[in-house]
Amino acid sequence: MQYFNQLILSSIQYSASHIYFIPNTPPAIKTLGRIEFLQLKNCSTIEIEKIIESVLTEEAYNLCKSKNYFTTTLNFNQEYQLNIHIIRSISQIKMVIQINKKTSYSLSELNIPIELLKTISSASKGLIIVTGAPHHNKDITINALLDEINNNQKKHVLIFSNDNAFHKTSNKSIISSYNLSQVNFEFIKNQSADIVILGCINSTELIHIANNCIAIGTLVIALVDAVSVTYAIEKIISLFPHRQSGLNTLSYHLLGIMLQVFITSKIHNNSLYLYDFIKCNSKVQNLIQEDKLQQINSSNIKNKINELIEQNKLTYHDVQIILSNLSNTQFFYDTHYDIF
């Protein structure tokens, strides 16, 4: 199983779309439309059979052995799915694996805090901040939230983003997507939107529009590129003309802030999302009002990371930069080199 996982991870790093296991040849990958044999030893029919047995459940494996053609889909990790195709004949067995990057997740798959959904469901107006490092896939989280809202609530949702990942087919909700450059308060007002999602709030104009939306009874969900809760709040406040006006506005209108981190373990061959939702209760409101932002921390993520390290599911090397960012309350800048 470890050999299989390492092979999948290596193939992902080479942007491979398929892996081929054919008897008496090395494993091959398909990348950029070309098939290349890997510099590994030849696989025998018995070795391919053992790989299949290690990957499938006992029930699926027994079913596979009884069929000439068998196909199934497995979740490799939170980011990738594997479509497995197995072809049997009397003399040999072949396996083709298609690697697909997942584009859709449920709230339960991601373990998104239920408090966030409750806040979105119960609040008629206010501001919710969704934050995380630029490359930590916040669009995945927003898509999961949109699916949950779309399937269960009658809401009018307007999305303004430069990311084309937010196009949704309306179900119970009416969901419309626009480029971020098209955001306009009068348009939002005329549309009578219940929820407005701002894909990247990074200008005084967007803050002004967000405030106006909240004033007319709209719930605003704003995405902010930041490596910690404190830094996200600082970035929002920096967009106001005066610091105190930013503190006052956030202390009054902020409903909660959710931090997301995406962790990839090169040693344990897995990846996962971790979340922390800080509800803006009276204590948090006072800390913002008194400009004590350093005391608003995301201890849940740090505790969960330490727990996973103790369980040997992560190593300190996997999360060193993330822990440093979460603990840093003095300097407000992104540590971009954690992408490598």
Tab-separated table of C-alpha atoms in Angstrom:
chain	number	residue	atom	x	y	z
A	1	MET	CA	0.000	0.000	0.000
A	2	GLN	CA	2.877	2.371	0.806
A	3	TYR	CA	4.404	1.721	-2.633
A	4	PHE	CA	1.047	2.507	-4.255
A	5	ASN	CA	0.563	5.741	-2.267
A	6	GLN	CA	4.067	6.962	-3.069
A	7	LEU	CA	3.506	6.213	-6.741
A	8	ILE	CA	0.249	8.192	-6.769
A	9	LEU	CA	1.862	11.164	-5.009
A	10	SER	CA	4.799	11.167	-7.425
A	11	SER	CA	2.401	11.005	-10.364
A	12	ILE	CA	0.433	13.967	-9.010
A	13	GLN	CA	3.661	15.960	-8.710
A	14	TYR	CA	4.336	15.250	-12.403
A	15	SER	CA	0.773	16.352	-13.286
A	16	ALA	CA	-0.038	12.853	-14.532
A	17	SER	CA	-3.640	12.107	-15.454
A	18	HIS	CA	-3.294	8.299	-15.632
A	19	ILE	CA	-1.139	5.476	-14.250
A	20	TYR	CA	-0.874	2.149	-16.077
A	21	PHE	CA	0.005	-1.236	-14.563
A	22	ILE	CA	0.656	-3.840	-17.271
A	23	PRO	CA	2.378	-7.181	-16.582
A	24	ASN	CA	6.093	-7.458	-17.377
A	25	THR	CA	6.567	-3.701	-17.867
A	26	PRO	CA	7.321	-0.866	-15.438
A	27	PRO	CA	4.393	1.321	-14.318
A	28	ALA	CA	3.695	4.102	-16.823
A	29	ILE	CA	2.115	7.527	-16.485
A	30	LYS	CA	0.272	9.761	-18.907
A	31	THR	CA	1.259	13.401	-18.646
A	32	LEU	CA	0.626	16.196	-21.154
A	33	GLY	CA	-0.871	13.615	-23.502
A	34	ARG	CA	2.283	11.460	-23.549
A	35	ILE	CA	2.784	8.042	-21.976
A	36	GLU	CA	6.111	7.594	-20.183
A	37	PHE	CA	7.446	4.485	-18.467
A	38	LEU	CA	8.815	5.107	-14.993
A	39	GLN	CA	12.308	4.045	-14.022
A	40	LEU	CA	11.036	1.235	-11.820
A	41	LYS	CA	11.242	-2.535	-12.029
A	42	ASN	CA	8.767	-4.490	-14.134
A	43	CYS	CA	5.491	-5.449	-12.474
A	44	SER	CA	4.452	-9.086	-12.563
A	45	THR	CA	0.829	-10.223	-12.677
A	46	ILE	CA	1.126	-11.356	-9.052
A	47	GLU	CA	2.464	-7.952	-7.951
A	48	ILE	CA	-0.376	-6.120	-9.720
A	49	GLU	CA	-2.849	-8.466	-8.018
A	50	LYS	CA	-1.323	-7.673	-4.619
A	51	ILE	CA	-1.575	-3.928	-5.277
A	52	ILE	CA	-5.252	-4.307	-6.187
A	53	GLU	CA	-5.916	-6.347	-3.054
A	54	SER	CA	-4.232	-3.726	-0.852
A	55	VAL	CA	-6.183	-0.845	-2.396
A	56	LEU	CA	-9.706	-2.304	-2.441
A	57	THR	CA	-11.890	-3.317	0.465
A	58	GLU	CA	-12.336	-7.058	0.978
A	59	GLU	CA	-15.857	-6.944	-0.455
A	60	ALA	CA	-14.794	-4.920	-3.503
A	61	TYR	CA	-11.790	-7.169	-4.102
A	62	ASN	CA	-13.905	-10.338	-4.061
A	63	LEU	CA	-16.290	-8.727	-6.539
A	64	CYS	CA	-13.363	-7.610	-8.699
A	65	LYS	CA	-11.983	-11.165	-8.925
A	66	SER	CA	-15.299	-12.427	-10.273
A	67	LYS	CA	-15.476	-9.952	-13.169
A	68	ASN	CA	-13.561	-9.473	-16.412
A	69	TYR	CA	-13.952	-5.722	-16.070
A	70	PHE	CA	-14.216	-3.863	-12.776
A	71	THR	CA	-14.270	-0.145	-12.040
A	72	THR	CA	-14.533	1.853	-8.843
A	73	THR	CA	-13.774	5.316	-7.448
A	74	LEU	CA	-11.711	5.904	-4.310
A	75	ASN	CA	-10.808	9.028	-2.369
A	76	PHE	CA	-7.011	9.167	-2.271
A	77	ASN	CA	-6.988	12.188	0.034
A	78	GLN	CA	-9.066	15.334	0.512
A	79	GLU	CA	-7.796	16.732	-2.768
A	80	TYR	CA	-7.772	13.819	-5.231
A	81	GLN	CA	-9.991	10.943	-6.330
A	82	LEU	CA	-8.889	7.821	-8.173
A	83	ASN	CA	-10.986	6.143	-10.869
A	84	ILE	CA	-9.684	2.568	-10.964
A	85	HIS	CA	-10.267	0.318	-13.986
A	86	ILE	CA	-9.232	-3.357	-13.821
A	87	ILE	CA	-9.268	-5.697	-16.826
A	88	ARG	CA	-8.844	-9.455	-16.348
A	89	SER	CA	-8.160	-12.247	-18.799
A	90	ILE	CA	-7.160	-15.861	-18.308
A	91	SER	CA	-3.444	-15.083	-18.472
A	92	GLN	CA	-3.010	-11.556	-17.118
A	93	ILE	CA	-4.458	-8.537	-15.375
A	94	LYS	CA	-4.184	-4.840	-16.234
A	95	MET	CA	-5.001	-1.810	-14.120
A	96	VAL	CA	-5.490	1.793	-15.235
A	97	ILE	CA	-5.881	4.567	-12.669
A	98	GLN	CA	-7.254	7.966	-13.610
A	99	ILE	CA	-6.258	10.756	-11.206
A	100	ASN	CA	-8.885	13.451	-10.748
A	101	LYS	CA	-8.613	16.561	-8.641
A	102	LYS	CA	-11.757	16.954	-6.596
A	103	THR	CA	-13.682	20.146	-7.244
A	104	SER	CA	-16.636	19.530	-4.965
A	105	TYR	CA	-16.771	18.612	-1.291
A	106	SER	CA	-19.504	18.383	1.304
A	107	LEU	CA	-19.310	20.155	4.653
A	108	SER	CA	-18.894	16.810	6.399
A	109	GLU	CA	-15.987	15.789	4.135
A	110	LEU	CA	-14.153	18.986	4.989
A	111	ASN	CA	-15.181	19.008	8.664
A	112	ILE	CA	-16.186	22.653	8.375
A	113	PRO	CA	-17.369	23.898	11.799
A	114	ILE	CA	-21.137	23.599	12.096
A	115	GLU	CA	-21.128	26.934	13.967
A	116	LEU	CA	-20.258	28.674	10.703
A	117	LEU	CA	-23.276	27.224	8.913
A	118	LYS	CA	-25.538	28.036	11.877
A	119	THR	CA	-24.340	31.641	11.789
A	120	ILE	CA	-24.966	31.911	8.047
A	121	SER	CA	-28.409	30.309	8.412
A	122	SER	CA	-29.582	32.433	11.335
A	123	ALA	CA	-28.092	35.855	10.551
A	124	SER	CA	-29.965	38.247	8.288
A	125	LYS	CA	-27.117	40.760	8.085
A	126	GLY	CA	-23.531	41.271	9.155
A	127	LEU	CA	-20.012	40.302	8.088
A	128	ILE	CA	-18.372	36.883	8.073
A	129	ILE	CA	-14.679	36.658	7.191
A	130	VAL	CA	-13.240	33.488	5.628
A	131	THR	CA	-9.459	33.622	5.724
A	132	GLY	CA	-6.388	31.522	5.035
A	133	ALA	CA	-3.127	31.683	3.102
A	134	PRO	CA	-3.519	32.526	-0.623
A	135	HIS	CA	-2.845	28.951	-1.778
A	136	HIS	CA	-4.976	27.176	0.853
A	137	ASN	CA	-8.012	26.694	-1.431
A	138	LYS	CA	-10.638	28.878	0.242
A	139	ASP	CA	-12.762	28.436	-2.886
A	140	ILE	CA	-13.241	24.777	-1.888
A	141	THR	CA	-14.793	25.897	1.398
A	142	ILE	CA	-17.038	28.503	-0.215
A	143	ASN	CA	-18.269	25.951	-2.755
A	144	ALA	CA	-19.191	23.522	0.027
A	145	LEU	CA	-21.084	26.287	1.851
A	146	LEU	CA	-22.854	27.291	-1.358
A	147	ASP	CA	-23.947	23.705	-1.989
A	148	GLU	CA	-25.338	23.466	1.542
A	149	ILE	CA	-27.226	26.752	1.211
A	150	ASN	CA	-28.399	25.914	-2.305
A	151	ASN	CA	-29.800	22.528	-1.270
A	152	ASN	CA	-31.526	23.625	1.933
A	153	GLN	CA	-32.385	27.333	1.941
A	154	LYS	CA	-34.274	29.785	-0.228
A	155	LYS	CA	-31.709	32.558	-0.553
A	156	HIS	CA	-30.680	35.020	-3.235
A	157	VAL	CA	-26.882	34.851	-3.416
A	158	LEU	CA	-24.638	37.161	-5.444
A	159	ILE	CA	-20.989	36.179	-5.897
A	160	PHE	CA	-18.349	38.666	-7.019
A	161	SER	CA	-14.995	37.020	-7.655
A	162	ASN	CA	-12.158	36.768	-10.153
A	163	ASP	CA	-12.177	33.011	-9.557
A	164	ASN	CA	-14.363	31.055	-11.987
A	165	ALA	CA	-14.791	28.218	-9.465
A	166	PHE	CA	-18.000	29.651	-8.016
A	167	HIS	CA	-20.444	29.064	-10.878
A	168	LYS	CA	-23.430	27.173	-9.446
A	169	THR	CA	-26.701	25.882	-10.851
A	170	SER	CA	-29.570	27.239	-8.783
A	171	ASN	CA	-31.584	24.751	-6.752
A	172	LYS	CA	-33.579	26.104	-3.803
A	173	SER	CA	-31.476	29.253	-3.849
A	174	ILE	CA	-30.904	31.690	-6.683
A	175	ILE	CA	-27.142	31.993	-7.194
A	176	SER	CA	-25.503	34.384	-9.658
A	177	SER	CA	-21.781	34.925	-10.287
A	178	TYR	CA	-20.029	38.047	-11.555
A	179	ASN	CA	-16.490	39.276	-11.978
A	180	LEU	CA	-15.176	41.201	-8.985
A	181	SER	CA	-14.753	44.301	-11.152
A	182	GLN	CA	-18.546	44.325	-11.663
A	183	VAL	CA	-19.416	44.740	-7.990
A	184	ASN	CA	-21.790	47.668	-7.557
A	185	PHE	CA	-23.892	48.586	-4.534
A	186	GLU	CA	-26.876	49.894	-6.498
A	187	PHE	CA	-26.977	46.654	-8.471
A	188	ILE	CA	-26.860	44.586	-5.263
A	189	LYS	CA	-29.587	46.741	-3.726
A	190	ASN	CA	-31.846	46.389	-6.779
A	191	GLN	CA	-31.330	42.623	-6.784
A	192	SER	CA	-32.483	42.384	-3.128
A	193	ALA	CA	-29.723	39.888	-2.374
A	194	ASP	CA	-29.784	37.967	0.916
A	195	ILE	CA	-26.097	37.023	0.766
A	196	VAL	CA	-23.196	38.710	-1.022
A	197	ILE	CA	-19.873	36.891	-1.369
A	198	LEU	CA	-16.810	39.022	-2.095
A	199	GLY	CA	-14.053	36.817	-3.494
A	200	CYS	CA	-11.191	39.035	-2.374
A	201	ILE	CA	-11.762	42.092	-0.218
A	202	ASN	CA	-8.676	44.243	-0.739
A	203	SER	CA	-9.709	47.853	-1.357
A	204	THR	CA	-11.432	50.761	0.367
A	205	GLU	CA	-14.121	50.646	-2.314
A	206	LEU	CA	-15.000	47.033	-1.495
A	207	ILE	CA	-15.117	47.810	2.236
A	208	HIS	CA	-17.452	50.718	1.513
A	209	ILE	CA	-19.718	48.472	-0.576
A	210	ALA	CA	-19.685	45.778	2.121
A	211	ASN	CA	-20.720	48.334	4.764
A	212	ASN	CA	-23.555	49.610	2.596
A	213	CYS	CA	-24.772	46.050	1.993
A	214	ILE	CA	-24.829	45.318	5.711
A	215	ALA	CA	-26.699	48.575	6.358
A	216	ILE	CA	-29.598	47.481	4.114
A	217	GLY	CA	-29.832	44.052	5.757
A	218	THR	CA	-27.502	41.868	3.685
A	219	LEU	CA	-25.166	39.146	4.927
A	220	VAL	CA	-21.662	39.669	3.504
A	221	ILE	CA	-19.126	36.837	3.331
A	222	ALA	CA	-15.667	38.232	2.589
A	223	LEU	CA	-12.606	36.207	1.604
A	224	VAL	CA	-9.307	37.562	2.907
A	225	ASP	CA	-5.827	36.241	2.108
A	226	ALA	CA	-4.130	36.062	5.503
A	227	VAL	CA	-2.195	33.471	7.490
A	228	SER	CA	-3.886	34.104	10.848
A	229	VAL	CA	-7.064	35.507	12.366
A	230	THR	CA	-5.247	38.529	13.774
A	231	TYR	CA	-3.670	39.358	10.435
A	232	ALA	CA	-7.014	38.999	8.617
A	233	ILE	CA	-8.645	41.521	10.943
A	234	GLU	CA	-5.660	43.842	10.552
A	235	LYS	CA	-5.976	43.688	6.753
A	236	ILE	CA	-9.667	44.608	6.927
A	237	ILE	CA	-9.025	47.483	9.338
A	238	SER	CA	-6.226	48.829	7.129
A	239	LEU	CA	-8.808	49.438	4.383
A	240	PHE	CA	-10.734	51.959	6.491
A	241	PRO	CA	-9.773	55.655	6.350
A	242	HIS	CA	-9.166	55.669	10.120
A	243	ARG	CA	-8.169	52.764	12.341
A	244	GLN	CA	-10.736	53.539	15.021
A	245	SER	CA	-13.566	53.604	12.490
A	246	GLY	CA	-12.471	50.159	11.315
A	247	LEU	CA	-12.378	48.838	14.873
A	248	ASN	CA	-15.817	50.287	15.612
A	249	THR	CA	-17.350	48.870	12.446
A	250	LEU	CA	-15.938	45.381	12.924
A	251	SER	CA	-16.833	45.226	16.610
A	252	TYR	CA	-20.431	46.008	15.687
A	253	HIS	CA	-20.951	44.118	12.402
A	254	LEU	CA	-18.542	41.154	12.509
A	255	LEU	CA	-20.433	37.904	13.152
A	256	GLY	CA	-17.460	35.575	13.020
A	257	ILE	CA	-14.204	34.718	11.328
A	258	MET	CA	-13.109	31.340	10.031
A	259	LEU	CA	-9.470	30.432	9.487
A	260	GLN	CA	-8.599	27.604	7.109
A	261	VAL	CA	-5.264	25.834	6.682
A	262	PHE	CA	-4.340	23.190	4.131
A	263	ILE	CA	-1.654	20.729	5.183
A	264	THR	CA	0.213	18.283	2.967
A	265	SER	CA	2.347	15.599	4.569
A	266	LYS	CA	5.073	14.331	2.256
A	267	ILE	CA	6.004	11.589	4.722
A	268	HIS	CA	2.529	10.245	5.487
A	269	ASN	CA	1.164	10.669	1.949
A	270	ASN	CA	-1.933	12.617	2.938
A	271	SER	CA	-3.403	16.082	2.958
A	272	LEU	CA	-6.144	17.683	4.991
A	273	TYR	CA	-8.010	20.877	5.746
A	274	LEU	CA	-8.292	22.214	9.285
A	275	TYR	CA	-10.661	24.963	10.390
A	276	ASP	CA	-11.315	27.226	13.326
A	277	PHE	CA	-14.442	29.380	13.553
A	278	ILE	CA	-14.344	32.221	16.068
A	279	LYS	CA	-17.821	33.539	16.755
A	280	CYS	CA	-17.872	37.254	17.462
A	281	ASN	CA	-19.401	37.211	20.943
A	282	SER	CA	-19.266	40.065	23.448
A	283	LYS	CA	-15.726	39.109	24.511
A	284	VAL	CA	-14.391	39.243	20.938
A	285	GLN	CA	-16.329	42.462	20.273
A	286	ASN	CA	-14.647	44.102	23.270
A	287	LEU	CA	-11.192	42.904	22.178
A	288	ILE	CA	-11.734	44.459	18.753
A	289	GLN	CA	-13.156	47.681	20.197
A	290	GLU	CA	-10.189	47.994	22.581
A	291	ASP	CA	-7.699	47.168	19.782
A	292	LYS	CA	-6.447	44.020	21.518
A	293	LEU	CA	-6.428	41.939	18.354
A	294	GLN	CA	-3.453	39.823	19.429
A	295	GLN	CA	-5.676	38.202	22.059
A	296	ILE	CA	-8.012	36.816	19.383
A	297	ASN	CA	-6.321	33.559	18.461
A	298	SER	CA	-7.175	30.313	16.723
A	299	SER	CA	-6.186	27.815	19.401
A	300	ASN	CA	-8.395	25.036	18.003
A	301	ILE	CA	-6.228	24.569	14.915
A	302	LYS	CA	-3.019	24.566	16.955
A	303	ASN	CA	-4.494	22.014	19.368
A	304	LYS	CA	-5.654	19.800	16.499
A	305	ILE	CA	-2.243	19.981	14.801
A	306	ASN	CA	-0.471	18.995	18.026
A	307	GLU	CA	-2.940	16.144	18.462
A	308	LEU	CA	-2.234	14.861	14.940
A	309	ILE	CA	1.519	15.072	15.555
A	310	GLU	CA	1.109	13.027	18.753
A	311	GLN	CA	-0.900	10.455	16.773
A	312	ASN	CA	1.933	10.313	14.206
A	313	LYS	CA	-0.415	11.477	11.432
A	314	LEU	CA	1.674	14.604	10.816
A	315	THR	CA	5.251	15.613	11.460
A	316	TYR	CA	6.431	18.919	12.853
A	317	HIS	CA	8.142	19.568	9.518
A	318	ASP	CA	4.741	19.414	7.769
A	319	VAL	CA	3.303	22.233	9.875
A	320	GLN	CA	6.287	24.260	11.070
A	321	ILE	CA	5.463	27.353	8.986
A	322	ILE	CA	1.732	27.145	9.756
A	323	LEU	CA	2.362	26.973	13.506
A	324	SER	CA	4.778	29.889	13.246
A	325	ASN	CA	2.159	31.991	11.445
A	326	LEU	CA	-0.550	31.106	13.972
A	327	SER	CA	1.709	32.083	16.865
A	328	ASN	CA	2.944	35.328	15.312
A	329	THR	CA	1.047	38.282	16.808
A	330	GLN	CA	3.680	40.958	16.234
A	331	PHE	CA	4.308	41.106	12.495
A	332	PHE	CA	1.507	41.163	9.971
A	333	TYR	CA	2.785	39.735	6.729
A	334	ASP	CA	2.251	36.573	4.719
A	335	THR	CA	4.935	33.892	4.869
A	336	HIS	CA	4.661	32.903	1.226
A	337	TYR	CA	7.458	30.370	1.267
A	338	ASP	CA	5.202	27.812	2.975
A	339	ILE	CA	3.940	26.975	-0.511
A	340	PHE	CA	7.119	25.016	-1.225
